[in-house]
Structures are given as C-alpha cells and as structure tokens.
Amino acid sequence: NNNNNIATIREQILQDRRQYQLLAISSLYLTIKTSAKLVLGSEFFSALSHNSYSIQEIEDMEYTILASLKWRIHAPTPVEMAHSILALTLPDTNLTKGTWGYILDEVRF
C-alpha cells in the first residue's frame, strides 16, 4: 500500500537528522524549481550542503516528495505563463513597458 510506504518513509525521516536535513534541502530545491524565476540545479544544493548530500540523493528525495504529494504541486498561473511566454519573445519584439503592463493586466482577468 502506497500510504503505508509514505508513512514509513515519513517516520524514518523524522527519526534521522541527516534525512530530515536532506528533506529540507530537497524541499527548498523543489520550491525554487517550481516557482522561482532563477534556475538552481541540484548540484548547487549539493554544494550548498558542503557535499553532505549528493546530487542523486537530492533528486531521489525530490522524487519521494513528489510521489508522496501524488505530483500535486503548484501549477503556474495564467500571469506566470504569459510572463514566461512574453519573456521568450521579448528579445524579438519591441514592446514598450506600457504595452507589457497592459498585456499582463489583461491576462489577470
């Protein structure tokens, strides 16, 4: 049963300081990966931990988190999608700040 596996993993993590820290680092990695405008790879978080956790350990814990959440994480909002799409096309267009702001305002509603 998947719920039993999740409960077992949760208990193991709460009992082991190293696993708990790995969970915290992997959670931060996942949060930044899904919601920040900058890209920080798992190698950054491995280095941040002074290599206490390998890239593979961080990515494995990320998968454990996602699996336990059944992959239900923050989905991008329409404004975030519009911003991402426009940011990709902006270098090839001549949008003024006013036009950019107007488009983002229109997407909000």
PDB file of N, CA and C in Angstrom:
ATOM      1  N   ASN A   1       0.849  -1.192   0.000  1.00  0.00           N
ATOM      2  CA  ASN A   1       0.000   0.000   0.000  1.00  0.00           C
ATOM      3  C   ASN A   1       0.884   1.241   0.000  1.00  0.00           C
ATOM      4  N   ASN A   2       0.599   2.174  -0.905  1.00  0.00           N
ATOM      5  CA  ASN A   2       1.390   3.387  -1.050  1.00  0.00           C
ATOM      6  C   ASN A   2       1.329   4.259   0.207  1.00  0.00           C
ATOM      7  N   ASN A   3       0.168   4.324   0.845  1.00  0.00           N
ATOM      8  CA  ASN A   3       0.040   5.133   2.068  1.00  0.00           C
ATOM      9  C   ASN A   3       0.927   4.598   3.186  1.00  0.00           C
ATOM     10  N   ASN A   4       1.038   3.271   3.279  1.00  0.00           N
ATOM     11  CA  ASN A   4       1.922   2.679   4.281  1.00  0.00           C
ATOM     12  C   ASN A   4       3.375   3.000   3.987  1.00  0.00           C
ATOM     13  N   ASN A   5       3.749   2.968   2.700  1.00  0.00           N
ATOM     14  CA  ASN A   5       5.115   3.313   2.310  1.00  0.00           C
ATOM     15  C   ASN A   5       5.437   4.755   2.666  1.00  0.00           C
ATOM     16  N   ILE A   6       4.508   5.637   2.404  1.00  0.00           N
ATOM     17  CA  ILE A   6       4.710   7.058   2.710  1.00  0.00           C
ATOM     18  C   ILE A   6       4.837   7.255   4.213  1.00  0.00           C
ATOM     19  N   ALA A   7       3.985   6.593   4.979  1.00  0.00           N
ATOM     20  CA  ALA A   7       4.050   6.704   6.444  1.00  0.00           C
ATOM     21  C   ALA A   7       5.381   6.179   6.960  1.00  0.00           C
ATOM     22  N   THR A   8       5.857   5.087   6.393  1.00  0.00           N
ATOM     23  CA  THR A   8       7.145   4.521   6.807  1.00  0.00           C
ATOM     24  C   THR A   8       8.280   5.475   6.484  1.00  0.00           C
ATOM     25  N   ILE A   9       8.272   6.010   5.290  1.00  0.00           N
ATOM     26  CA  ILE A   9       9.305   6.972   4.889  1.00  0.00           C
ATOM     27  C   ILE A   9       9.267   8.196   5.796  1.00  0.00           C
ATOM     28  N   ARG A  10       8.062   8.686   6.077  1.00  0.00           N
ATOM     29  CA  ARG A  10       7.910   9.860   6.938  1.00  0.00           C
ATOM     30  C   ARG A  10       8.501   9.592   8.320  1.00  0.00           C
ATOM     31  N   GLU A  11       8.219   8.441   8.892  1.00  0.00           N
ATOM     32  CA  GLU A  11       8.755   8.100  10.209  1.00  0.00           C
ATOM     33  C   GLU A  11      10.277   8.001  10.186  1.00  0.00           C
ATOM     34  N   GLN A  12      10.820   7.413   9.133  1.00  0.00           N
ATOM     35  CA  GLN A  12      12.274   7.294   9.010  1.00  0.00           C
ATOM     36  C   GLN A  12      12.922   8.672   8.934  1.00  0.00           C
ATOM     37  N   ILE A  13      12.322   9.555   8.170  1.00  0.00           N
ATOM     38  CA  ILE A  13      12.879  10.902   8.003  1.00  0.00           C
ATOM     39  C   ILE A  13      12.833  11.670   9.313  1.00  0.00           C
ATOM     40  N   LEU A  14      11.735  11.555  10.032  1.00  0.00           N
ATOM     41  CA  LEU A  14      11.600  12.291  11.297  1.00  0.00           C
ATOM     42  C   LEU A  14      12.531  11.759  12.377  1.00  0.00           C
ATOM     43  N   GLN A  15      12.973  10.529  12.251  1.00  0.00           N
ATOM     44  CA  GLN A  15      13.855   9.917  13.248  1.00  0.00           C
ATOM     45  C   GLN A  15      15.336  10.113  12.933  1.00  0.00           C
ATOM     46  N   ASP A  16      15.656  10.555  11.731  1.00  0.00           N
ATOM     47  CA  ASP A  16      17.043  10.638  11.291  1.00  0.00           C
ATOM     48  C   ASP A  16      17.363  12.077  10.896  1.00  0.00           C
ATOM     49  N   ARG A  17      18.233  12.705  11.666  1.00  0.00           N
ATOM     50  CA  ARG A  17      18.579  14.111  11.429  1.00  0.00           C
ATOM     51  C   ARG A  17      19.107  14.350  10.011  1.00  0.00           C
ATOM     52  N   ARG A  18      19.944  13.456   9.528  1.00  0.00           N
ATOM     53  CA  ARG A  18      20.512  13.601   8.185  1.00  0.00           C
ATOM     54  C   ARG A  18      19.414  13.556   7.127  1.00  0.00           C
ATOM     55  N   GLN A  19      18.493  12.615   7.271  1.00  0.00           N
ATOM     56  CA  GLN A  19      17.383  12.506   6.329  1.00  0.00           C
ATOM     57  C   GLN A  19      16.470  13.727   6.412  1.00  0.00           C
ATOM     58  N   TYR A  20      16.281  14.242   7.616  1.00  0.00           N
ATOM     59  CA  TYR A  20      15.444  15.430   7.797  1.00  0.00           C
ATOM     60  C   TYR A  20      16.076  16.637   7.097  1.00  0.00           C
ATOM     61  N   GLN A  21      17.394  16.775   7.230  1.00  0.00           N
ATOM     62  CA  GLN A  21      18.085  17.871   6.551  1.00  0.00           C
ATOM     63  C   GLN A  21      18.016  17.696   5.030  1.00  0.00           C
ATOM     64  N   LEU A  22      18.138  16.468   4.570  1.00  0.00           N
ATOM     65  CA  LEU A  22      18.013  16.190   3.146  1.00  0.00           C
ATOM     66  C   LEU A  22      16.616  16.557   2.654  1.00  0.00           C
ATOM     67  N   LEU A  23      15.616  16.246   3.453  1.00  0.00           N
ATOM     68  CA  LEU A  23      14.238  16.619   3.113  1.00  0.00           C
ATOM     69  C   LEU A  23      14.109  18.138   2.996  1.00  0.00           C
ATOM     70  N   ALA A  24      14.698  18.865   3.931  1.00  0.00           N
ATOM     71  CA  ALA A  24      14.622  20.328   3.913  1.00  0.00           C
ATOM     72  C   ALA A  24      15.307  20.899   2.673  1.00  0.00           C
ATOM     73  N   ILE A  25      16.502  20.414   2.371  1.00  0.00           N
ATOM     74  CA  ILE A  25      17.236  20.900   1.188  1.00  0.00           C
ATOM     75  C   ILE A  25      16.481  20.554  -0.091  1.00  0.00           C
ATOM     76  N   SER A  26      15.967  19.345  -0.162  1.00  0.00           N
ATOM     77  CA  SER A  26      15.234  18.919  -1.359  1.00  0.00           C
ATOM     78  C   SER A  26      13.931  19.686  -1.514  1.00  0.00           C
ATOM     79  N   SER A  27      13.297  20.016  -0.405  1.00  0.00           N
ATOM     80  CA  SER A  27      12.066  20.817  -0.457  1.00  0.00           C
ATOM     81  C   SER A  27      12.350  22.215  -0.975  1.00  0.00           C
ATOM     82  N   LEU A  28      13.440  22.801  -0.505  1.00  0.00           N
ATOM     83  CA  LEU A  28      13.840  24.118  -0.995  1.00  0.00           C
ATOM     84  C   LEU A  28      14.155  24.050  -2.489  1.00  0.00           C
ATOM     85  N   TYR A  29      14.882  23.029  -2.897  1.00  0.00           N
ATOM     86  CA  TYR A  29      15.206  22.821  -4.311  1.00  0.00           C
ATOM     87  C   TYR A  29      13.931  22.732  -5.143  1.00  0.00           C
ATOM     88  N   LEU A  30      12.977  21.936  -4.688  1.00  0.00           N
ATOM     89  CA  LEU A  30      11.725  21.749  -5.412  1.00  0.00           C
ATOM     90  C   LEU A  30      10.915  23.047  -5.467  1.00  0.00           C
ATOM     91  N   THR A  31      10.878  23.772  -4.368  1.00  0.00           N
ATOM     92  CA  THR A  31      10.141  25.039  -4.326  1.00  0.00           C
ATOM     93  C   THR A  31      10.727  26.052  -5.299  1.00  0.00           C
ATOM     94  N   ILE A  32      12.030  26.205  -5.279  1.00  0.00           N
ATOM     95  CA  ILE A  32      12.681  27.150  -6.192  1.00  0.00           C
ATOM     96  C   ILE A  32      12.499  26.693  -7.636  1.00  0.00           C
ATOM     97  N   LYS A  33      12.616  25.409  -7.865  1.00  0.00           N
ATOM     98  CA  LYS A  33      12.485  24.857  -9.211  1.00  0.00           C
ATOM     99  C   LYS A  33      11.096  25.117  -9.791  1.00  0.00           C
ATOM    100  N   THR A  34      10.073  25.080  -8.957  1.00  0.00           N
ATOM    101  CA  THR A  34       8.706  25.232  -9.456  1.00  0.00           C
ATOM    102  C   THR A  34       8.167  26.650  -9.381  1.00  0.00           C
ATOM    103  N   SER A  35       8.819  27.545  -8.643  1.00  0.00           N
ATOM    104  CA  SER A  35       8.198  28.864  -8.500  1.00  0.00           C
ATOM    105  C   SER A  35       9.128  30.053  -8.671  1.00  0.00           C
ATOM    106  N   ALA A  36      10.409  29.845  -8.701  1.00  0.00           N
ATOM    107  CA  ALA A  36      11.322  30.985  -8.807  1.00  0.00           C
ATOM    108  C   ALA A  36      11.655  31.276 -10.262  1.00  0.00           C
ATOM    109  N   LYS A  37      12.099  32.471 -10.499  1.00  0.00           N
ATOM    110  CA  LYS A  37      12.458  32.887 -11.846  1.00  0.00           C
ATOM    111  C   LYS A  37      13.911  32.537 -12.169  1.00  0.00           C
ATOM    112  N   LEU A  38      14.652  32.062 -11.181  1.00  0.00           N
ATOM    113  CA  LEU A  38      16.028  31.677 -11.436  1.00  0.00           C
ATOM    114  C   LEU A  38      16.147  30.151 -11.411  1.00  0.00           C
ATOM    115  N   VAL A  39      17.189  29.662 -12.014  1.00  0.00           N
ATOM    116  CA  VAL A  39      17.396  28.223 -12.101  1.00  0.00           C
ATOM    117  C   VAL A  39      18.590  27.849 -11.235  1.00  0.00           C
ATOM    118  N   LEU A  40      18.331  27.004 -10.257  1.00  0.00           N
ATOM    119  CA  LEU A  40      19.390  26.468  -9.415  1.00  0.00           C
ATOM    120  C   LEU A  40      19.268  24.957  -9.465  1.00  0.00           C
ATOM    121  N   GLY A  41      20.274  24.295  -9.994  1.00  0.00           N
ATOM    122  CA  GLY A  41      20.217  22.849 -10.131  1.00  0.00           C
ATOM    123  C   GLY A  41      20.529  22.131  -8.837  1.00  0.00           C
ATOM    124  N   SER A  42      20.322  20.830  -8.865  1.00  0.00           N
ATOM    125  CA  SER A  42      20.591  20.018  -7.677  1.00  0.00           C
ATOM    126  C   SER A  42      22.079  20.057  -7.304  1.00  0.00           C
ATOM    127  N   GLU A  43      22.939  20.305  -8.285  1.00  0.00           N
ATOM    128  CA  GLU A  43      24.366  20.413  -7.970  1.00  0.00           C
ATOM    129  C   GLU A  43      24.648  21.626  -7.085  1.00  0.00           C
ATOM    130  N   PHE A  44      23.873  22.711  -7.260  1.00  0.00           N
ATOM    131  CA  PHE A  44      24.011  23.885  -6.407  1.00  0.00           C
ATOM    132  C   PHE A  44      23.681  23.520  -4.962  1.00  0.00           C
ATOM    133  N   PHE A  45      22.603  22.760  -4.769  1.00  0.00           N
ATOM    134  CA  PHE A  45      22.182  22.406  -3.415  1.00  0.00           C
ATOM    135  C   PHE A  45      23.116  21.374  -2.790  1.00  0.00           C
ATOM    136  N   SER A  46      23.704  20.536  -3.612  1.00  0.00           N
ATOM    137  CA  SER A  46      24.719  19.620  -3.107  1.00  0.00           C
ATOM    138  C   SER A  46      25.911  20.419  -2.586  1.00  0.00           C
ATOM    139  N   ALA A  47      26.361  21.390  -3.374  1.00  0.00           N
ATOM    140  CA  ALA A  47      27.475  22.248  -2.953  1.00  0.00           C
ATOM    141  C   ALA A  47      27.094  23.075  -1.727  1.00  0.00           C
ATOM    142  N   LEU A  48      25.840  23.555  -1.686  1.00  0.00           N
ATOM    143  CA  LEU A  48      25.355  24.344  -0.548  1.00  0.00           C
ATOM    144  C   LEU A  48      25.445  23.535   0.745  1.00  0.00           C
ATOM    145  N   SER A  49      25.240  22.246   0.638  1.00  0.00           N
ATOM    146  CA  SER A  49      25.319  21.376   1.812  1.00  0.00           C
ATOM    147  C   SER A  49      26.757  20.934   2.099  1.00  0.00           C
ATOM    148  N   HIS A  50      27.719  21.582   1.448  1.00  0.00           N
ATOM    149  CA  HIS A  50      29.132  21.206   1.562  1.00  0.00           C
ATOM    150  C   HIS A  50      29.322  19.746   1.163  1.00  0.00           C
ATOM    151  N   ASN A  51      28.556  19.351   0.142  1.00  0.00           N
ATOM    152  CA  ASN A  51      28.596  17.990  -0.408  1.00  0.00           C
ATOM    153  C   ASN A  51      28.223  16.913   0.612  1.00  0.00           C
ATOM    154  N   SER A  52      27.474  17.315   1.633  1.00  0.00           N
ATOM    155  CA  SER A  52      26.956  16.327   2.582  1.00  0.00           C
ATOM    156  C   SER A  52      25.922  15.442   1.908  1.00  0.00           C
ATOM    157  N   TYR A  53      25.271  15.989   0.889  1.00  0.00           N
ATOM    158  CA  TYR A  53      24.250  15.264   0.137  1.00  0.00           C
ATOM    159  C   TYR A  53      24.623  15.311  -1.334  1.00  0.00           C
ATOM    160  N   SER A  54      24.591  14.159  -1.963  1.00  0.00           N
ATOM    161  CA  SER A  54      24.944  14.090  -3.375  1.00  0.00           C
ATOM    162  C   SER A  54      23.790  14.602  -4.231  1.00  0.00           C
ATOM    163  N   ILE A  55      24.103  14.887  -5.472  1.00  0.00           N
ATOM    164  CA  ILE A  55      23.075  15.297  -6.431  1.00  0.00           C
ATOM    165  C   ILE A  55      21.994  14.222  -6.506  1.00  0.00           C
ATOM    166  N   GLN A  56      22.425  12.964  -6.554  1.00  0.00           N
ATOM    167  CA  GLN A  56      21.472  11.856  -6.659  1.00  0.00           C
ATOM    168  C   GLN A  56      20.578  11.767  -5.429  1.00  0.00           C
ATOM    169  N   GLU A  57      21.135  11.973  -4.241  1.00  0.00           N
ATOM    170  CA  GLU A  57      20.326  11.936  -3.014  1.00  0.00           C
ATOM    171  C   GLU A  57      19.268  13.033  -3.029  1.00  0.00           C
ATOM    172  N   ILE A  58      19.655  14.221  -3.462  1.00  0.00           N
ATOM    173  CA  ILE A  58      18.707  15.342  -3.516  1.00  0.00           C
ATOM    174  C   ILE A  58      17.610  15.053  -4.535  1.00  0.00           C
ATOM    175  N   GLU A  59      17.985  14.550  -5.689  1.00  0.00           N
ATOM    176  CA  GLU A  59      16.985  14.252  -6.718  1.00  0.00           C
ATOM    177  C   GLU A  59      16.090  13.075  -6.312  1.00  0.00           C
ATOM    178  N   ASP A  60      16.656  12.088  -5.619  1.00  0.00           N
ATOM    179  CA  ASP A  60      15.838  10.969  -5.136  1.00  0.00           C
ATOM    180  C   ASP A  60      14.827  11.449  -4.098  1.00  0.00           C
ATOM    181  N   MET A  61      15.265  12.344  -3.202  1.00  0.00           N
ATOM    182  CA  MET A  61      14.342  12.869  -2.196  1.00  0.00           C
ATOM    183  C   MET A  61      13.287  13.746  -2.863  1.00  0.00           C
ATOM    184  N   GLU A  62      13.678  14.498  -3.882  1.00  0.00           N
ATOM    185  CA  GLU A  62      12.702  15.287  -4.632  1.00  0.00           C
ATOM    186  C   GLU A  62      11.614  14.369  -5.185  1.00  0.00           C
ATOM    187  N   TYR A  63      12.025  13.253  -5.762  1.00  0.00           N
ATOM    188  CA  TYR A  63      11.058  12.304  -6.301  1.00  0.00           C
ATOM    189  C   TYR A  63      10.163  11.742  -5.185  1.00  0.00           C
ATOM    190  N   THR A  64      10.750  11.447  -4.044  1.00  0.00           N
ATOM    191  CA  THR A  64       9.971  10.946  -2.904  1.00  0.00           C
ATOM    192  C   THR A  64       8.917  11.964  -2.487  1.00  0.00           C
ATOM    193  N   ILE A  65       9.306  13.230  -2.448  1.00  0.00           N
ATOM    194  CA  ILE A  65       8.363  14.302  -2.090  1.00  0.00           C
ATOM    195  C   ILE A  65       7.239  14.363  -3.116  1.00  0.00           C
ATOM    196  N   LEU A  66       7.608  14.395  -4.394  1.00  0.00           N
ATOM    197  CA  LEU A  66       6.597  14.485  -5.451  1.00  0.00           C
ATOM    198  C   LEU A  66       5.662  13.276  -5.435  1.00  0.00           C
ATOM    199  N   ALA A  67       6.218  12.101  -5.245  1.00  0.00           N
ATOM    200  CA  ALA A  67       5.392  10.892  -5.205  1.00  0.00           C
ATOM    201  C   ALA A  67       4.436  10.928  -4.021  1.00  0.00           C
ATOM    202  N   SER A  68       4.926  11.403  -2.868  1.00  0.00           N
ATOM    203  CA  SER A  68       4.052  11.458  -1.690  1.00  0.00           C
ATOM    204  C   SER A  68       2.949  12.496  -1.859  1.00  0.00           C
ATOM    205  N   LEU A  69       3.214  13.524  -2.652  1.00  0.00           N
ATOM    206  CA  LEU A  69       2.188  14.537  -2.955  1.00  0.00           C
ATOM    207  C   LEU A  69       1.353  14.146  -4.166  1.00  0.00           C
ATOM    208  N   LYS A  70       1.646  12.977  -4.718  1.00  0.00           N
ATOM    209  CA  LYS A  70       0.988  12.499  -5.941  1.00  0.00           C
ATOM    210  C   LYS A  70       1.122  13.526  -7.066  1.00  0.00           C
ATOM    211  N   TRP A  71       2.284  14.171  -7.082  1.00  0.00           N
ATOM    212  CA  TRP A  71       2.646  15.156  -8.105  1.00  0.00           C
ATOM    213  C   TRP A  71       1.721  16.366  -8.115  1.00  0.00           C
ATOM    214  N   ARG A  72       0.974  16.568  -7.041  1.00  0.00           N
ATOM    215  CA  ARG A  72       0.088  17.739  -6.950  1.00  0.00           C
ATOM    216  C   ARG A  72       0.866  18.886  -6.313  1.00  0.00           C
ATOM    217  N   ILE A  73       1.475  19.679  -7.183  1.00  0.00           N
ATOM    218  CA  ILE A  73       2.228  20.849  -6.724  1.00  0.00           C
ATOM    219  C   ILE A  73       1.696  22.079  -7.441  1.00  0.00           C
ATOM    220  N   HIS A  74       2.220  23.196  -7.095  1.00  0.00           N
ATOM    221  CA  HIS A  74       1.783  24.473  -7.651  1.00  0.00           C
ATOM    222  C   HIS A  74       1.850  24.467  -9.168  1.00  0.00           C
ATOM    223  N   ALA A  75       0.734  24.759  -9.768  1.00  0.00           N
ATOM    224  CA  ALA A  75       0.703  24.922 -11.224  1.00  0.00           C
ATOM    225  C   ALA A  75       0.869  26.408 -11.540  1.00  0.00           C
ATOM    226  N   PRO A  76       1.499  26.728 -12.656  1.00  0.00           N
ATOM    227  CA  PRO A  76       1.681  28.139 -12.991  1.00  0.00           C
ATOM    228  C   PRO A  76       0.342  28.835 -13.220  1.00  0.00           C
ATOM    229  N   THR A  77       0.279  30.067 -12.786  1.00  0.00           N
ATOM    230  CA  THR A  77      -0.924  30.876 -13.010  1.00  0.00           C
ATOM    231  C   THR A  77      -0.900  31.405 -14.442  1.00  0.00           C
ATOM    232  N   PRO A  78      -2.037  31.884 -14.942  1.00  0.00           N
ATOM    233  CA  PRO A  78      -2.045  32.486 -16.285  1.00  0.00           C
ATOM    234  C   PRO A  78      -1.051  33.640 -16.414  1.00  0.00           C
ATOM    235  N   VAL A  79      -0.917  34.440 -15.361  1.00  0.00           N
ATOM    236  CA  VAL A  79       0.020  35.564 -15.416  1.00  0.00           C
ATOM    237  C   VAL A  79       1.456  35.047 -15.526  1.00  0.00           C
ATOM    238  N   GLU A  80       1.781  33.998 -14.764  1.00  0.00           N
ATOM    239  CA  GLU A  80       3.125  33.433 -14.845  1.00  0.00           C
ATOM    240  C   GLU A  80       3.400  32.855 -16.237  1.00  0.00           C
ATOM    241  N   MET A  81       2.405  32.176 -16.808  1.00  0.00           N
ATOM    242  CA  MET A  81       2.571  31.622 -18.148  1.00  0.00           C
ATOM    243  C   MET A  81       2.757  32.744 -19.173  1.00  0.00           C
ATOM    244  N   ALA A  82       1.934  33.784 -19.077  1.00  0.00           N
ATOM    245  CA  ALA A  82       2.051  34.906 -20.005  1.00  0.00           C
ATOM    246  C   ALA A  82       3.425  35.560 -19.871  1.00  0.00           C
ATOM    247  N   HIS A  83       3.857  35.744 -18.640  1.00  0.00           N
ATOM    248  CA  HIS A  83       5.159  36.355 -18.401  1.00  0.00           C
ATOM    249  C   HIS A  83       6.266  35.505 -19.021  1.00  0.00           C
ATOM    250  N   SER A  84       6.200  34.196 -18.832  1.00  0.00           N
ATOM    251  CA  SER A  84       7.219  33.304 -19.391  1.00  0.00           C
ATOM    252  C   SER A  84       7.224  33.333 -20.914  1.00  0.00           C
ATOM    253  N   ILE A  85       6.058  33.275 -21.500  1.00  0.00           N
ATOM    254  CA  ILE A  85       5.963  33.282 -22.964  1.00  0.00           C
ATOM    255  C   ILE A  85       6.441  34.615 -23.523  1.00  0.00           C
ATOM    256  N   LEU A  86       5.982  35.702 -22.913  1.00  0.00           N
ATOM    257  CA  LEU A  86       6.400  37.023 -23.396  1.00  0.00           C
ATOM    258  C   LEU A  86       7.894  37.250 -23.191  1.00  0.00           C
ATOM    259  N   ALA A  87       8.436  36.730 -22.092  1.00  0.00           N
ATOM    260  CA  ALA A  87       9.872  36.886 -21.844  1.00  0.00           C
ATOM    261  C   ALA A  87      10.684  36.176 -22.923  1.00  0.00           C
ATOM    262  N   LEU A  88      10.170  35.071 -23.425  1.00  0.00           N
ATOM    263  CA  LEU A  88      10.862  34.359 -24.503  1.00  0.00           C
ATOM    264  C   LEU A  88      10.799  35.124 -25.819  1.00  0.00           C
ATOM    265  N   THR A  89       9.685  35.814 -26.052  1.00  0.00           N
ATOM    266  CA  THR A  89       9.511  36.523 -27.316  1.00  0.00           C
ATOM    267  C   THR A  89       9.991  37.964 -27.255  1.00  0.00           C
ATOM    268  N   LEU A  90      10.159  38.504 -26.071  1.00  0.00           N
ATOM    269  CA  LEU A  90      10.510  39.915 -25.911  1.00  0.00           C
ATOM    270  C   LEU A  90      11.774  40.327 -26.668  1.00  0.00           C
ATOM    271  N   PRO A  91      12.834  39.531 -26.666  1.00  0.00           N
ATOM    272  CA  PRO A  91      14.031  39.972 -27.403  1.00  0.00           C
ATOM    273  C   PRO A  91      13.783  40.186 -28.896  1.00  0.00           C
ATOM    274  N   ASP A  92      12.761  39.520 -29.435  1.00  0.00           N
ATOM    275  CA  ASP A  92      12.477  39.637 -30.866  1.00  0.00           C
ATOM    276  C   ASP A  92      11.379  40.644 -31.174  1.00  0.00           C
ATOM    277  N   THR A  93      10.882  41.338 -30.156  1.00  0.00           N
ATOM    278  CA  THR A  93       9.817  42.323 -30.357  1.00  0.00           C
ATOM    279  C   THR A  93      10.211  43.649 -29.737  1.00  0.00           C
ATOM    280  N   ASN A  94       9.435  44.660 -30.054  1.00  0.00           N
ATOM    281  CA  ASN A  94       9.673  45.991 -29.494  1.00  0.00           C
ATOM    282  C   ASN A  94       8.481  46.430 -28.663  1.00  0.00           C
ATOM    283  N   LEU A  95       8.235  45.715 -27.553  1.00  0.00           N
ATOM    284  CA  LEU A  95       7.131  46.091 -26.671  1.00  0.00           C
ATOM    285  C   LEU A  95       7.605  47.155 -25.689  1.00  0.00           C
ATOM    286  N   THR A  96       6.800  48.189 -25.538  1.00  0.00           N
ATOM    287  CA  THR A  96       7.115  49.191 -24.530  1.00  0.00           C
ATOM    288  C   THR A  96       6.697  48.648 -23.175  1.00  0.00           C
ATOM    289  N   LYS A  97       7.188  49.265 -22.111  1.00  0.00           N
ATOM    290  CA  LYS A  97       6.791  48.839 -20.765  1.00  0.00           C
ATOM    291  C   LYS A  97       5.284  48.966 -20.582  1.00  0.00           C
ATOM    292  N   GLY A  98       4.701  49.995 -21.167  1.00  0.00           N
ATOM    293  CA  GLY A  98       3.258  50.194 -21.067  1.00  0.00           C
ATOM    294  C   GLY A  98       2.482  49.063 -21.723  1.00  0.00           C
ATOM    295  N   THR A  99       2.935  48.643 -22.893  1.00  0.00           N
ATOM    296  CA  THR A  99       2.283  47.538 -23.598  1.00  0.00           C
ATOM    297  C   THR A  99       2.459  46.245 -22.815  1.00  0.00           C
ATOM    298  N   TRP A 100       3.674  46.019 -22.309  1.00  0.00           N
ATOM    299  CA  TRP A 100       3.959  44.843 -21.489  1.00  0.00           C
ATOM    300  C   TRP A 100       3.010  44.809 -20.286  1.00  0.00           C
ATOM    301  N   GLY A 101       2.882  45.939 -19.597  1.00  0.00           N
ATOM    302  CA  GLY A 101       1.994  46.015 -18.434  1.00  0.00           C
ATOM    303  C   GLY A 101       0.544  45.791 -18.818  1.00  0.00           C
ATOM    304  N   TYR A 102       0.120  46.336 -19.943  1.00  0.00           N
ATOM    305  CA  TYR A 102      -1.258  46.148 -20.412  1.00  0.00           C
ATOM    306  C   TYR A 102      -1.557  44.668 -20.661  1.00  0.00           C
ATOM    307  N   ILE A 103      -0.643  43.993 -21.323  1.00  0.00           N
ATOM    308  CA  ILE A 103      -0.844  42.560 -21.617  1.00  0.00           C
ATOM    309  C   ILE A 103      -0.949  41.769 -20.322  1.00  0.00           C
ATOM    310  N   LEU A 104      -0.065  42.029 -19.384  1.00  0.00           N
ATOM    311  CA  LEU A 104      -0.112  41.301 -18.108  1.00  0.00           C
ATOM    312  C   LEU A 104      -1.387  41.618 -17.340  1.00  0.00           C
ATOM    313  N   ASP A 105      -1.850  42.866 -17.401  1.00  0.00           N
ATOM    314  CA  ASP A 105      -3.120  43.207 -16.752  1.00  0.00           C
ATOM    315  C   ASP A 105      -4.279  42.462 -17.377  1.00  0.00           C
ATOM    316  N   GLU A 106      -4.273  42.335 -18.694  1.00  0.00           N
ATOM    317  CA  GLU A 106      -5.361  41.640 -19.395  1.00  0.00           C
ATOM    318  C   GLU A 106      -5.371  40.148 -19.048  1.00  0.00           C
ATOM    319  N   VAL A 107      -4.224  39.566 -18.874  1.00  0.00           N
ATOM    320  CA  VAL A 107      -4.142  38.137 -18.565  1.00  0.00           C
ATOM    321  C   VAL A 107      -4.687  37.853 -17.161  1.00  0.00           C
ATOM    322  N   ARG A 108      -4.558  38.811 -16.268  1.00  0.00           N
ATOM    323  CA  ARG A 108      -5.018  38.608 -14.877  1.00  0.00           C
ATOM    324  C   ARG A 108      -6.516  38.368 -14.798  1.00  0.00           C
ATOM    325  N   PHE A 109      -7.271  38.844 -15.773  1.00  0.00           N
ATOM    326  CA  PHE A 109      -8.746  38.738 -15.669  1.00  0.00           C
ATOM    327  C   PHE A 109      -9.330  37.813 -16.671  1.00  0.00           C
TER     328      PHE A 109
END
